[in-house]
Tab-separated table of C-alpha atoms and ligand atoms in Angstrom:
chain	number	residue	atom	x	y	z
P	20	UNK	CA	-8.200	31.025	74.139
P	21	UNK	CA	-8.065	27.052	73.075
P	22	UNK	CA	-11.279	25.532	73.087
P	23	UNK	CA	-12.375	21.718	73.813
P	24	UNK	CA	-16.100	21.145	72.935
P	25	UNK	CA	-17.600	17.607	74.262
P	26	UNK	CA	-20.895	16.656	71.710
P	27	UNK	CA	-21.809	15.898	68.442
P	28	UNK	CA	-24.838	17.509	67.698
P	29	UNK	CA	-26.562	20.489	66.400
P	30	UNK	CA	-26.294	22.565	69.593
P	31	UNK	CA	-22.576	21.613	69.733
P	32	UNK	CA	-21.945	22.806	66.084
P	33	UNK	CA	-23.822	25.820	66.957
P	34	UNK	CA	-21.165	26.002	69.858
P	35	UNK	CA	-18.342	26.236	67.266
P	36	UNK	CA	-19.940	28.808	65.465
P	37	UNK	CA	-20.388	30.829	68.145
P	38	UNK	CA	-16.771	30.668	68.871
P	39	UNK	CA	-15.132	31.022	65.577
P	40	UNK	CA	-16.829	34.525	65.667
P	41	UNK	CA	-14.614	35.473	68.683
P	42	UNK	CA	-11.503	36.967	68.535
P	43	UNK	CA	-9.884	35.472	71.185
P	44	UNK	CA	-10.156	32.173	69.891
P	45	UNK	CA	-6.850	30.779	69.152
P	46	UNK	CA	-7.526	27.012	68.361
P	47	UNK	CA	-10.686	24.885	67.898
P	48	UNK	CA	-11.226	21.700	69.438
P	49	UNK	CA	-14.117	18.542	69.106
P	50	UNK	CA	-14.995	15.648	70.922
P	51	UNK	CA	-16.245	13.635	68.842
P	52	UNK	CA	-17.711	16.379	66.639
P	53	UNK	CA	-19.932	15.637	63.575
P	54	UNK	CA	-18.730	16.474	59.616
P	55	UNK	CA	-19.654	20.091	59.793
P	56	UNK	CA	-18.327	20.972	63.861
P	57	UNK	CA	-14.970	19.251	62.111
P	58	UNK	CA	-14.593	22.149	59.645
P	59	UNK	CA	-14.350	24.665	61.873
P	60	UNK	CA	-12.390	22.376	64.600
P	61	UNK	CA	-9.840	19.573	64.903
P	62	UNK	CA	-10.743	16.258	65.927
P	63	UNK	CA	-9.517	15.127	69.677
P	64	UNK	CA	-9.165	11.947	69.565
P	65	UNK	CA	-10.325	10.984	72.585
P	66	UNK	CA	-13.635	9.414	74.486
P	67	UNK	CA	-15.424	12.059	76.337
P	68	UNK	CA	-16.613	9.094	78.814
P	69	UNK	CA	-13.235	8.913	79.528
P	70	UNK	CA	-12.756	11.189	82.010
P	71	UNK	CA	-8.616	11.021	82.797
P	72	UNK	CA	-8.212	10.978	78.984
P	73	UNK	CA	-10.335	14.227	78.217
P	74	UNK	CA	-7.817	15.795	81.287
P	75	UNK	CA	-4.760	14.433	79.863
P	76	UNK	CA	-5.610	15.475	76.447
P	77	UNK	CA	-6.393	19.389	78.034
P	78	UNK	CA	-3.067	19.490	79.411
P	79	UNK	CA	-1.317	18.207	76.666
P	80	UNK	CA	-2.703	20.684	74.345
P	81	UNK	CA	-3.401	23.519	77.014
P	82	UNK	CA	-6.999	23.694	76.752
P	83	UNK	CA	-8.207	27.119	78.174
P	84	UNK	CA	-11.961	26.275	78.199
P	85	UNK	CA	-14.005	23.335	77.907
P	86	UNK	CA	-17.344	23.320	76.640
P	87	UNK	CA	-19.562	20.680	77.800
P	88	UNK	CA	-23.007	20.594	75.377
P	89	UNK	CA	-25.123	17.431	76.678
P	90	UNK	CA	-26.186	16.735	79.957
P	91	UNK	CA	-25.178	12.768	80.355
P	92	UNK	CA	-21.394	13.569	80.947
P	93	UNK	CA	-22.201	16.814	83.379
P	94	UNK	CA	-24.802	13.965	85.058
P	95	UNK	CA	-21.527	11.574	85.604
P	96	UNK	CA	-19.393	14.449	86.900
P	97	UNK	CA	-16.918	15.542	83.850
P	98	UNK	CA	-16.859	18.891	85.135
P	99	UNK	CA	-15.839	18.242	88.298
P	100	UNK	CA	-12.802	15.218	87.416
P	101	UNK	CA	-12.086	18.203	84.783
P	102	UNK	CA	-11.669	20.902	87.326
P	103	UNK	CA	-10.027	18.745	89.749
P	104	UNK	CA	-7.017	18.925	87.382
P	105	UNK	CA	-7.231	22.502	87.150
P	106	UNK	CA	-9.242	22.784	83.762
P	107	UNK	CA	-11.986	25.270	83.319
P	108	UNK	CA	-15.152	24.265	82.294
P	109	UNK	CA	-18.238	25.514	80.875
P	110	UNK	CA	-20.749	23.405	82.672
P	111	UNK	CA	-22.376	22.192	86.561
P	112	UNK	CA	-20.467	19.997	88.688
P	113	UNK	CA	-22.597	16.168	89.055
P	114	UNK	CA	-23.854	17.854	92.408
P	115	UNK	CA	-25.556	20.855	90.369
P	116	UNK	CA	-26.412	18.971	87.219
P	117	UNK	CA	-29.214	17.696	89.739
P	118	UNK	CA	-31.132	19.951	88.842
P	119	UNK	CA	-31.242	17.768	85.131
P	120	UNK	CA	-30.736	14.309	87.283
P	121	UNK	CA	-33.688	13.863	89.165
P	122	UNK	CA	-37.006	15.818	88.890
P	123	UNK	CA	-37.478	14.912	92.673
P	124	UNK	CA	-34.371	17.182	93.895
P	125	UNK	CA	-36.191	19.886	91.397
P	126	UNK	CA	-39.097	19.006	93.425
P	127	UNK	CA	-38.215	19.569	96.874
P	128	UNK	CA	-35.829	22.888	95.863
P	129	UNK	CA	-38.954	23.969	94.348
P	130	UNK	CA	-40.905	23.733	97.558
P	131	UNK	CA	-38.202	24.769	99.710
P	132	UNK	CA	-37.768	28.208	97.857
P	133	UNK	CA	-40.887	28.893	96.856
P	134	UNK	CA	-40.478	28.707	93.232
P	135	UNK	CA	-44.169	28.267	91.564
P	136	UNK	CA	-44.371	24.631	90.402
P	137	UNK	CA	-46.901	21.869	89.916
P	138	UNK	CA	-48.111	20.250	92.982
P	139	UNK	CA	-46.684	16.896	93.468
P	140	UNK	CA	-45.558	14.206	95.652
P	141	UNK	CA	-42.389	11.726	95.083
P	142	UNK	CA	-42.993	7.982	95.708
P	143	UNK	CA	-40.167	4.947	96.093
P	144	UNK	CA	-42.467	2.309	95.673
P	145	UNK	CA	-45.677	1.263	93.553
P	146	UNK	CA	-47.640	0.709	95.824
P	147	UNK	CA	-47.510	4.464	97.184
P	148	UNK	CA	-47.812	6.104	94.306
P	149	UNK	CA	-50.677	4.208	93.685
P	150	UNK	CA	-52.272	5.817	96.445
P	151	UNK	CA	-51.384	8.982	95.803
P	152	UNK	CA	-53.419	9.003	92.619
P	153	UNK	CA	-56.144	9.657	94.857
P	154	UNK	CA	-54.838	13.292	95.985
P	155	UNK	CA	-54.436	14.565	92.427
P	156	UNK	CA	-57.229	15.248	89.518
P	157	UNK	CA	-57.506	13.689	86.215
P	158	UNK	CA	-55.064	14.721	83.889
P	159	UNK	CA	-51.800	14.457	85.839
P	160	UNK	CA	-48.325	13.224	84.810
P	161	UNK	CA	-46.551	10.823	85.806
P	162	UNK	CA	-42.905	11.355	85.740
P	163	UNK	CA	-39.658	8.553	86.467
P	164	UNK	CA	-37.178	10.535	88.657
P	165	UNK	CA	-33.958	10.099	86.489
P	166	UNK	CA	-32.364	10.479	83.188
P	167	UNK	CA	-34.716	9.185	80.956
P	168	UNK	CA	-33.809	10.249	77.554
P	169	UNK	CA	-37.141	12.249	77.159
P	170	UNK	CA	-39.187	9.161	77.165
P	171	UNK	CA	-39.831	9.531	81.066
P	172	UNK	CA	-43.081	11.837	81.604
P	173	UNK	CA	-46.294	10.233	80.892
P	174	UNK	CA	-49.270	12.468	81.135
P	175	UNK	CA	-52.164	10.088	82.476
P	176	UNK	CA	-55.901	10.895	80.576
P	177	UNK	CA	-57.157	8.235	82.834
P	178	UNK	CA	-56.605	6.309	85.793
P	179	UNK	CA	-56.213	3.248	83.896
P	180	UNK	CA	-53.166	5.236	81.751
P	181	UNK	CA	-51.490	6.579	85.471
P	182	UNK	CA	-51.184	3.256	86.976
P	183	UNK	CA	-49.957	2.168	83.753
P	184	UNK	CA	-46.829	4.537	83.900
P	185	UNK	CA	-46.377	4.081	87.403
P	186	UNK	CA	-45.881	0.046	86.669
P	187	UNK	CA	-43.663	0.714	84.128
P	188	UNK	CA	-41.370	3.056	86.267
P	189	UNK	CA	-41.226	0.273	88.840
P	190	UNK	CA	-40.547	-2.228	86.339
P	191	UNK	CA	-37.792	-1.080	85.283
P	192	UNK	CA	-38.646	0.243	81.771
P	193	UNK	CA	-36.814	3.371	82.192
P	194	UNK	CA	-33.751	1.731	84.124
P	195	UNK	CA	-32.903	3.253	87.595
P	196	UNK	CA	-34.039	6.295	86.441
P	197	UNK	CA	-37.286	4.752	87.300
P	198	UNK	CA	-36.789	3.879	90.763
P	199	UNK	CA	-39.264	6.876	92.146
P	200	UNK	CA	-41.628	8.485	90.078
P	201	UNK	CA	-42.978	11.590	90.505
P	202	UNK	CA	-47.079	12.488	90.144
P	203	UNK	CA	-47.439	15.968	89.667
P	204	UNK	CA	-50.528	18.040	88.543
P	205	UNK	CA	-51.146	18.978	85.281
P	206	UNK	CA	-50.796	22.511	83.878
P	207	UNK	CA	-52.639	24.289	80.918
P	208	UNK	CA	-50.533	27.366	79.434
P	209	UNK	CA	-47.950	28.413	76.852
P	210	UNK	CA	-45.079	26.629	77.112
P	211	UNK	CA	-42.054	28.218	76.965
P	212	UNK	CA	-37.854	28.049	77.632
P	213	UNK	CA	-35.730	30.362	79.428
P	214	UNK	CA	-31.660	30.600	78.923
P	215	UNK	CA	-29.600	31.408	81.839
P	216	UNK	CA	-25.561	31.451	81.629
P	217	UNK	CA	-24.309	31.446	85.249
P	218	UNK	CA	-21.559	31.147	86.951
P	219	UNK	CA	-22.392	30.003	90.404
P	220	UNK	CA	-23.339	33.834	91.584
P	221	UNK	CA	-23.808	36.020	88.622
P	222	UNK	CA	-26.421	34.900	85.962
P	223	UNK	CA	-26.422	36.412	82.730
P	224	UNK	CA	-30.375	36.487	80.474
P	225	UNK	CA	-29.867	34.594	77.454
P	226	UNK	CA	-33.045	34.967	75.939
P	227	UNK	CA	-36.425	32.690	75.289
P	228	UNK	CA	-37.199	30.323	73.297
P	229	UNK	CA	-40.014	27.466	71.402
P	230	UNK	CA	-39.395	24.654	70.205
P	231	UNK	CA	-41.559	21.849	68.483
P	232	UNK	CA	-40.801	18.478	69.835
P	233	UNK	CA	-43.486	16.541	67.676
P	234	UNK	CA	-42.742	15.116	64.427
P	235	UNK	CA	-45.853	16.276	62.226
P	236	UNK	CA	-46.777	19.084	61.122
P	237	UNK	CA	-49.412	20.663	64.092
P	238	UNK	CA	-47.531	19.462	66.248
P	239	UNK	CA	-49.100	16.093	65.779
P	240	UNK	CA	-47.284	12.541	66.040
P	241	UNK	CA	-44.443	10.787	68.567
P	242	UNK	CA	-41.765	13.248	70.257
P	243	UNK	CA	-38.629	13.854	68.688
P	244	UNK	CA	-35.276	16.162	70.590
P	245	UNK	CA	-36.973	18.681	69.053
P	246	UNK	CA	-37.935	19.218	65.271
P	247	UNK	CA	-37.296	23.530	65.246
P	248	UNK	CA	-37.127	26.330	67.248
P	249	UNK	CA	-37.317	29.965	67.753
P	250	UNK	CA	-36.298	32.949	69.698
P	251	UNK	CA	-37.572	34.970	71.457
P	252	UNK	CA	-40.992	33.469	72.445
P	253	UNK	CA	-43.070	36.200	71.821
P	254	UNK	CA	-45.564	35.336	74.611
P	255	UNK	CA	-43.214	36.399	76.790
P	256	UNK	CA	-43.757	39.881	77.722
P	257	UNK	CA	-41.407	42.145	79.539
P	258	UNK	CA	-43.531	42.023	82.750
P	259	UNK	CA	-43.681	38.185	82.316
P	260	UNK	CA	-39.874	37.328	82.182
P	261	UNK	CA	-39.631	40.112	84.989
P	262	UNK	CA	-41.319	37.471	86.737
P	263	UNK	CA	-39.651	34.085	85.225
P	264	UNK	CA	-36.235	35.669	87.086
P	265	UNK	CA	-37.666	36.767	90.215
P	266	UNK	CA	-39.824	34.056	91.232
P	267	UNK	CA	-37.463	31.163	89.529
P	268	UNK	CA	-34.446	31.722	88.262
P	269	UNK	CA	-32.969	33.738	90.755
P	270	UNK	CA	-34.142	31.851	93.843
P	271	UNK	CA	-32.554	28.459	92.414
P	272	UNK	CA	-29.559	30.372	91.650
P	273	UNK	CA	-29.411	31.416	95.282
P	274	UNK	CA	-30.319	27.847	96.862
P	275	UNK	CA	-27.964	26.213	94.834
P	276	UNK	CA	-25.147	28.253	95.850
P	277	UNK	CA	-26.307	28.573	99.563
P	278	UNK	CA	-27.041	24.295	99.595
P	279	UNK	CA	-23.048	24.435	98.454
P	280	UNK	CA	-23.331	22.891	95.367
P	281	UNK	CA	-22.684	26.541	92.948
P	282	UNK	CA	-25.043	26.459	89.601
P	283	UNK	CA	-22.437	27.164	86.736
P	284	UNK	CA	-23.165	26.338	83.030
P	285	UNK	CA	-26.201	26.726	80.919
P	286	UNK	CA	-29.261	26.213	82.963
P	287	UNK	CA	-32.483	25.490	80.429
P	288	UNK	CA	-35.710	26.017	82.596
P	289	UNK	CA	-39.245	24.576	81.106
P	290	UNK	CA	-41.748	26.874	82.132
P	291	UNK	CA	-45.430	26.998	81.387
P	292	UNK	CA	-46.881	30.390	81.257
P	293	UNK	CA	-50.482	29.524	83.150
P	294	UNK	CA	-53.773	32.329	84.240
P	295	UNK	CA	-51.740	32.001	87.524
P	296	UNK	CA	-48.110	33.355	86.446
P	297	UNK	CA	-45.216	31.098	84.900
P	298	UNK	CA	-44.508	27.618	86.661
P	299	UNK	CA	-41.675	25.440	86.586
P	300	UNK	CA	-41.900	22.669	84.783
P	301	UNK	CA	-38.527	21.114	84.448
P	302	UNK	CA	-34.596	22.281	84.259
P	303	UNK	CA	-32.235	21.537	82.230
P	304	UNK	CA	-28.403	21.880	82.962
P	305	UNK	CA	-26.859	22.833	78.845
P	306	UNK	CA	-28.307	24.003	76.114
P	307	UNK	CA	-31.413	22.874	74.109
P	308	UNK	CA	-30.546	21.050	71.097
P	309	UNK	CA	-32.389	22.746	68.720
P	310	UNK	CA	-32.768	26.207	71.067
P	311	UNK	CA	-28.792	26.774	70.713
P	312	UNK	CA	-29.055	26.985	67.229
P	313	UNK	CA	-31.459	29.691	67.225
P	314	UNK	CA	-29.851	31.254	70.184
P	315	UNK	CA	-26.082	31.263	70.270
P	316	UNK	CA	-26.028	32.950	66.725
P	317	UNK	CA	-27.004	36.616	68.635
P	318	UNK	CA	-24.275	36.102	70.745
P	319	UNK	CA	-21.081	37.375	68.031
P	320	UNK	CA	-18.271	38.060	69.025
P	321	UNK	CA	-18.218	38.309	72.826
P	322	UNK	CA	-19.051	34.694	72.802
P	323	UNK	CA	-16.125	33.391	73.805
P	324	UNK	CA	-15.471	36.155	76.679
P	325	UNK	CA	-18.847	35.590	77.971
P	326	UNK	CA	-18.726	31.537	78.257
P	327	UNK	CA	-15.086	31.836	79.700
P	328	UNK	CA	-15.755	34.544	82.212
P	329	UNK	CA	-18.947	31.982	83.537
P	330	UNK	CA	-16.675	29.186	83.315
P	331	UNK	CA	-14.044	31.272	85.858
P	332	UNK	CA	-16.917	33.405	87.868
P	333	UNK	CA	-16.513	36.218	86.339
P	334	UNK	CA	-19.656	37.134	84.684
P	335	UNK	CA	-20.223	40.261	86.150
P	336	UNK	CA	-16.908	41.773	84.949
P	337	UNK	CA	-17.200	41.858	81.525
P	338	UNK	CA	-21.292	41.252	81.517
P	339	UNK	CA	-22.131	45.347	80.457
P	340	UNK	CA	-19.747	45.240	77.651
P	341	UNK	CA	-21.615	42.798	75.365
P	342	UNK	CA	-24.133	42.968	73.884
P	343	UNK	CA	-26.708	40.076	72.001
P	344	UNK	CA	-27.918	40.884	68.098
P	345	UNK	CA	-31.693	41.219	68.604
P	346	UNK	CA	-32.936	39.973	65.865
P	347	UNK	CA	-35.050	36.953	65.099
P	348	UNK	CA	-33.550	34.231	64.284
P	349	UNK	CA	-36.438	30.540	63.663
P	350	UNK	CA	-34.245	26.930	62.462
P	351	UNK	CA	-35.388	24.315	60.791
P	352	UNK	CA	-34.378	20.423	61.654
P	353	UNK	CA	-34.369	18.601	58.591
P	354	UNK	CA	-34.245	14.661	59.757
P	355	UNK	CA	-34.026	11.614	57.779
P	356	UNK	CA	-37.363	9.710	57.035
P	357	UNK	CA	-38.242	7.041	59.828
P	358	UNK	CA	-37.077	9.378	62.721
P	359	UNK	CA	-38.460	8.948	65.326
P	360	UNK	CA	-38.287	5.624	64.494
P	361	UNK	CA	-35.702	2.956	62.705
P	362	UNK	CA	-33.525	5.058	59.424
P	363	UNK	CA	-30.909	4.160	57.422
P	364	UNK	CA	-27.727	6.137	57.917
P	365	UNK	CA	-25.401	6.946	54.716
P	366	UNK	CA	-28.066	8.663	52.222
P	367	UNK	CA	-25.667	11.430	50.512
P	368	UNK	CA	-26.305	15.421	51.321
P	369	UNK	CA	-26.076	18.327	48.994
P	370	UNK	CA	-25.519	21.536	50.383
P	371	UNK	CA	-25.412	25.325	48.840
P	372	UNK	CA	-21.888	26.662	48.994
P	373	UNK	CA	-23.137	29.833	49.966
P	374	UNK	CA	-26.298	29.641	51.717
P	375	UNK	CA	-26.748	33.677	52.406
P	376	UNK	CA	-24.429	35.568	54.070
P	377	UNK	CA	-24.549	35.913	58.043
P	378	UNK	CA	-28.964	35.908	57.732
P	379	UNK	CA	-28.675	31.876	57.115
P	380	UNK	CA	-26.127	29.013	59.268
P	381	UNK	CA	-26.938	25.489	57.951
P	382	UNK	CA	-25.855	23.458	61.453
P	383	UNK	CA	-24.900	20.045	61.073
P	384	UNK	CA	-26.368	17.543	63.689
P	385	UNK	CA	-26.132	13.478	62.509
P	386	UNK	CA	-23.919	14.138	60.058
P	387	UNK	CA	-20.282	12.290	58.212
P	388	UNK	CA	-17.719	12.725	55.872
P	389	UNK	CA	-16.547	10.252	53.476
P	390	UNK	CA	-14.060	11.100	51.247
P	391	UNK	CA	-16.262	14.237	49.243
P	392	UNK	CA	-18.711	12.982	50.352
P	393	UNK	CA	-21.528	14.536	52.800
P	394	UNK	CA	-23.536	11.653	54.536
P	395	UNK	CA	-26.362	12.002	56.544
P	396	UNK	CA	-25.265	10.096	59.776
P	397	UNK	CA	-28.043	10.336	62.687
P	398	UNK	CA	-31.756	11.224	62.650
P	399	UNK	CA	-31.541	14.468	63.342
P	400	UNK	CA	-29.334	15.449	60.213
P	401	UNK	CA	-28.905	19.558	59.506
P	402	UNK	CA	-30.376	21.854	61.534
P	403	UNK	CA	-31.202	25.289	59.331
P	404	UNK	CA	-31.433	28.365	60.982
P	405	UNK	CA	-32.241	31.755	59.481
P	406	UNK	CA	-32.361	35.584	61.137
P	407	UNK	CA	-34.068	38.606	60.328
P	408	UNK	CA	-35.641	41.164	62.300
P	409	UNK	CA	-39.064	39.873	62.254
P	410	UNK	CA	-39.897	36.398	63.172
P	411	UNK	CA	-41.414	36.443	59.628
P	412	UNK	CA	-38.360	37.813	57.823
P	413	UNK	CA	-36.179	34.736	60.055
P	414	UNK	CA	-38.567	31.798	58.845
P	415	UNK	CA	-38.701	33.127	55.370
P	416	UNK	CA	-35.162	32.856	55.053
P	417	UNK	CA	-34.767	29.126	56.907
P	418	UNK	CA	-36.924	27.741	54.330
P	419	UNK	CA	-35.539	29.394	51.223
P	420	UNK	CA	-32.339	27.762	52.537
P	421	UNK	CA	-33.734	24.439	53.146
P	422	UNK	CA	-35.428	24.355	49.904
P	423	UNK	CA	-31.741	24.743	48.535
P	424	UNK	CA	-30.487	21.798	49.926
P	425	UNK	CA	-30.650	18.200	47.701
P	426	UNK	CA	-31.399	15.343	50.229
P	427	UNK	CA	-34.729	13.043	48.720
P	428	UNK	CA	-33.991	10.850	52.095
P	429	UNK	CA	-34.392	13.702	54.183
P	430	UNK	CA	-37.680	15.904	56.087
P	431	UNK	CA	-38.516	18.335	57.793
P	432	UNK	CA	-42.061	20.265	58.950
P	433	UNK	CA	-43.104	22.998	57.082
P	434	UNK	CA	-44.653	24.934	59.869
P	435	UNK	CA	-41.655	25.444	62.197
P	436	UNK	CA	-42.946	28.994	63.997
P	437	UNK	CA	-47.327	28.575	63.741
P	438	UNK	CA	-48.066	29.192	66.890
P	439	UNK	CA	-46.273	32.901	66.933
P	440	UNK	CA	-46.839	33.430	63.245
P	441	UNK	CA	-50.693	33.087	62.560
P	442	UNK	CA	-51.107	31.656	58.919
P	443	UNK	CA	-51.792	35.109	57.094
P	444	UNK	CA	-48.657	36.684	55.982
P	445	UNK	CA	-50.638	39.559	54.934
Z	1	AMP	P1	-40.057	17.633	81.366
Z	1	AMP	O1	-39.040	16.487	81.074
Z	1	AMP	O2	-40.440	17.192	82.670
Z	1	AMP	O3	-40.225	19.010	80.745
Z	1	AMP	O4	-41.600	16.974	80.439
Z	1	AMP	C1	-41.925	16.955	79.237
Z	1	AMP	C2	-42.617	17.532	78.697
Z	1	AMP	O5	-44.379	17.184	79.757
Z	1	AMP	C3	-43.001	19.116	78.938
Z	1	AMP	O6	-42.004	20.131	77.929
Z	1	AMP	C4	-44.182	19.301	79.153
Z	1	AMP	O7	-44.923	19.459	77.582
Z	1	AMP	C5	-45.250	18.376	79.468
Z	1	AMP	N1	-45.496	18.358	81.236
Z	1	AMP	C6	-44.292	17.705	81.864
Z	1	AMP	N2	-44.855	18.292	83.303
Z	1	AMP	C7	-45.878	18.675	82.964
Z	1	AMP	C8	-46.837	19.166	83.917
Z	1	AMP	N3	-47.525	19.208	85.014
Z	1	AMP	N4	-48.162	19.510	82.900
Z	1	AMP	C9	-48.522	19.742	81.821
Z	1	AMP	N5	-47.138	18.844	81.270
Z	1	AMP	C10	-46.048	18.705	81.432
Z	2	LIG	N1	-35.049	20.948	72.750
Z	2	LIG	C1	-34.811	20.325	73.877
Z	2	LIG	C2	-33.520	19.637	74.549
Z	2	LIG	O1	-32.811	20.273	74.310
Z	2	LIG	O2	-33.963	19.167	75.580
């Protein structure tokens, strides 16, 4: 099978790496890719925002499957346009991508289908949103409805902060994303992410993960795209997993299919494990980055067959024959000094020749090759994954590999996994 990957981050490198393990892969292309992806795939000289150009490329080269990594092209309808041109895609339609594109849509879906989630109200004027504040206790959460690059959620500790957040939304700080706001009750508990590969009707559980969104050790400092992650999330017991599937994932997929907008692709559920049970925080319609870098390596050589089956509505046929590796995995993100603020591009990286068999994988995120040199070309630059029979072993392998990388201009957190691994090694 010939596959095209859309995207350029660590997540897309993890897709490329997983596909390279699959015997059914014949050719791999990426648009635009990064230095690591382009060691495993050929560059497709197309702009992913130009859907006609992507479809024409697929027809010319004979692409059997397109895998779309990030959310923006999905919300923009890339999967619809490719399917209309007869190309199979792993990724939801624009209508089904509303699960990520509109928080108000998700709250309505949860409300209509008795899916546990925080109490909320959606408003389209500042006046109505400000009035709603009286009906919530502090702290409360103000969310811009649409895609806001991870910045549209404000946890307000005081009434003044809540009012400021509402004004920011309606003053256009988040662009169109803020033309409606969701006011939501604040939930407490352990936060986890769950992943399901969906074909429109059937789904396959890909596992759980926890990430570290803050830039600083001890989960302090500004938010980032994610500084590290591990799988599985130890707090998700088998009983809680069954509850997440039954009370959140399955009714969502059922409701989407009933509405005529079946969800096909990777469903990423953000869940809070509260004292009264799992509650839905949000959906994303794609893999997490860096969560993909811990979950995808566990798919082994069945990855491509599974993705293709999901993209063509045949998950039930292949499902039982493919087993996931049940090792633990942990990834440490290496970022350019300054991230998530401003940072310089172009510093040189030196990676070890062979990091260590199948226990360690160095995924590239923001990298670029110039001649023989490998250069940092983004905020998050590498994502180094270790695998092991325990989380501690996975962590030790990941950090041993991180320490073998020469990159003075980079930094990383030394405590990835701390919530799951108390600071007491013996
Ligand atoms: P979201 O983009 O909706 O996942 O929100 C980003 C982050 O804000 C989540 O990962 C949570 O850590 C936090 N958050 C969102 N909604 C709530 C809530 N209702 N209660 C507590 N924390 C929340
Ligand atoms: N790591 C969180 C995300 O990809 O949204």
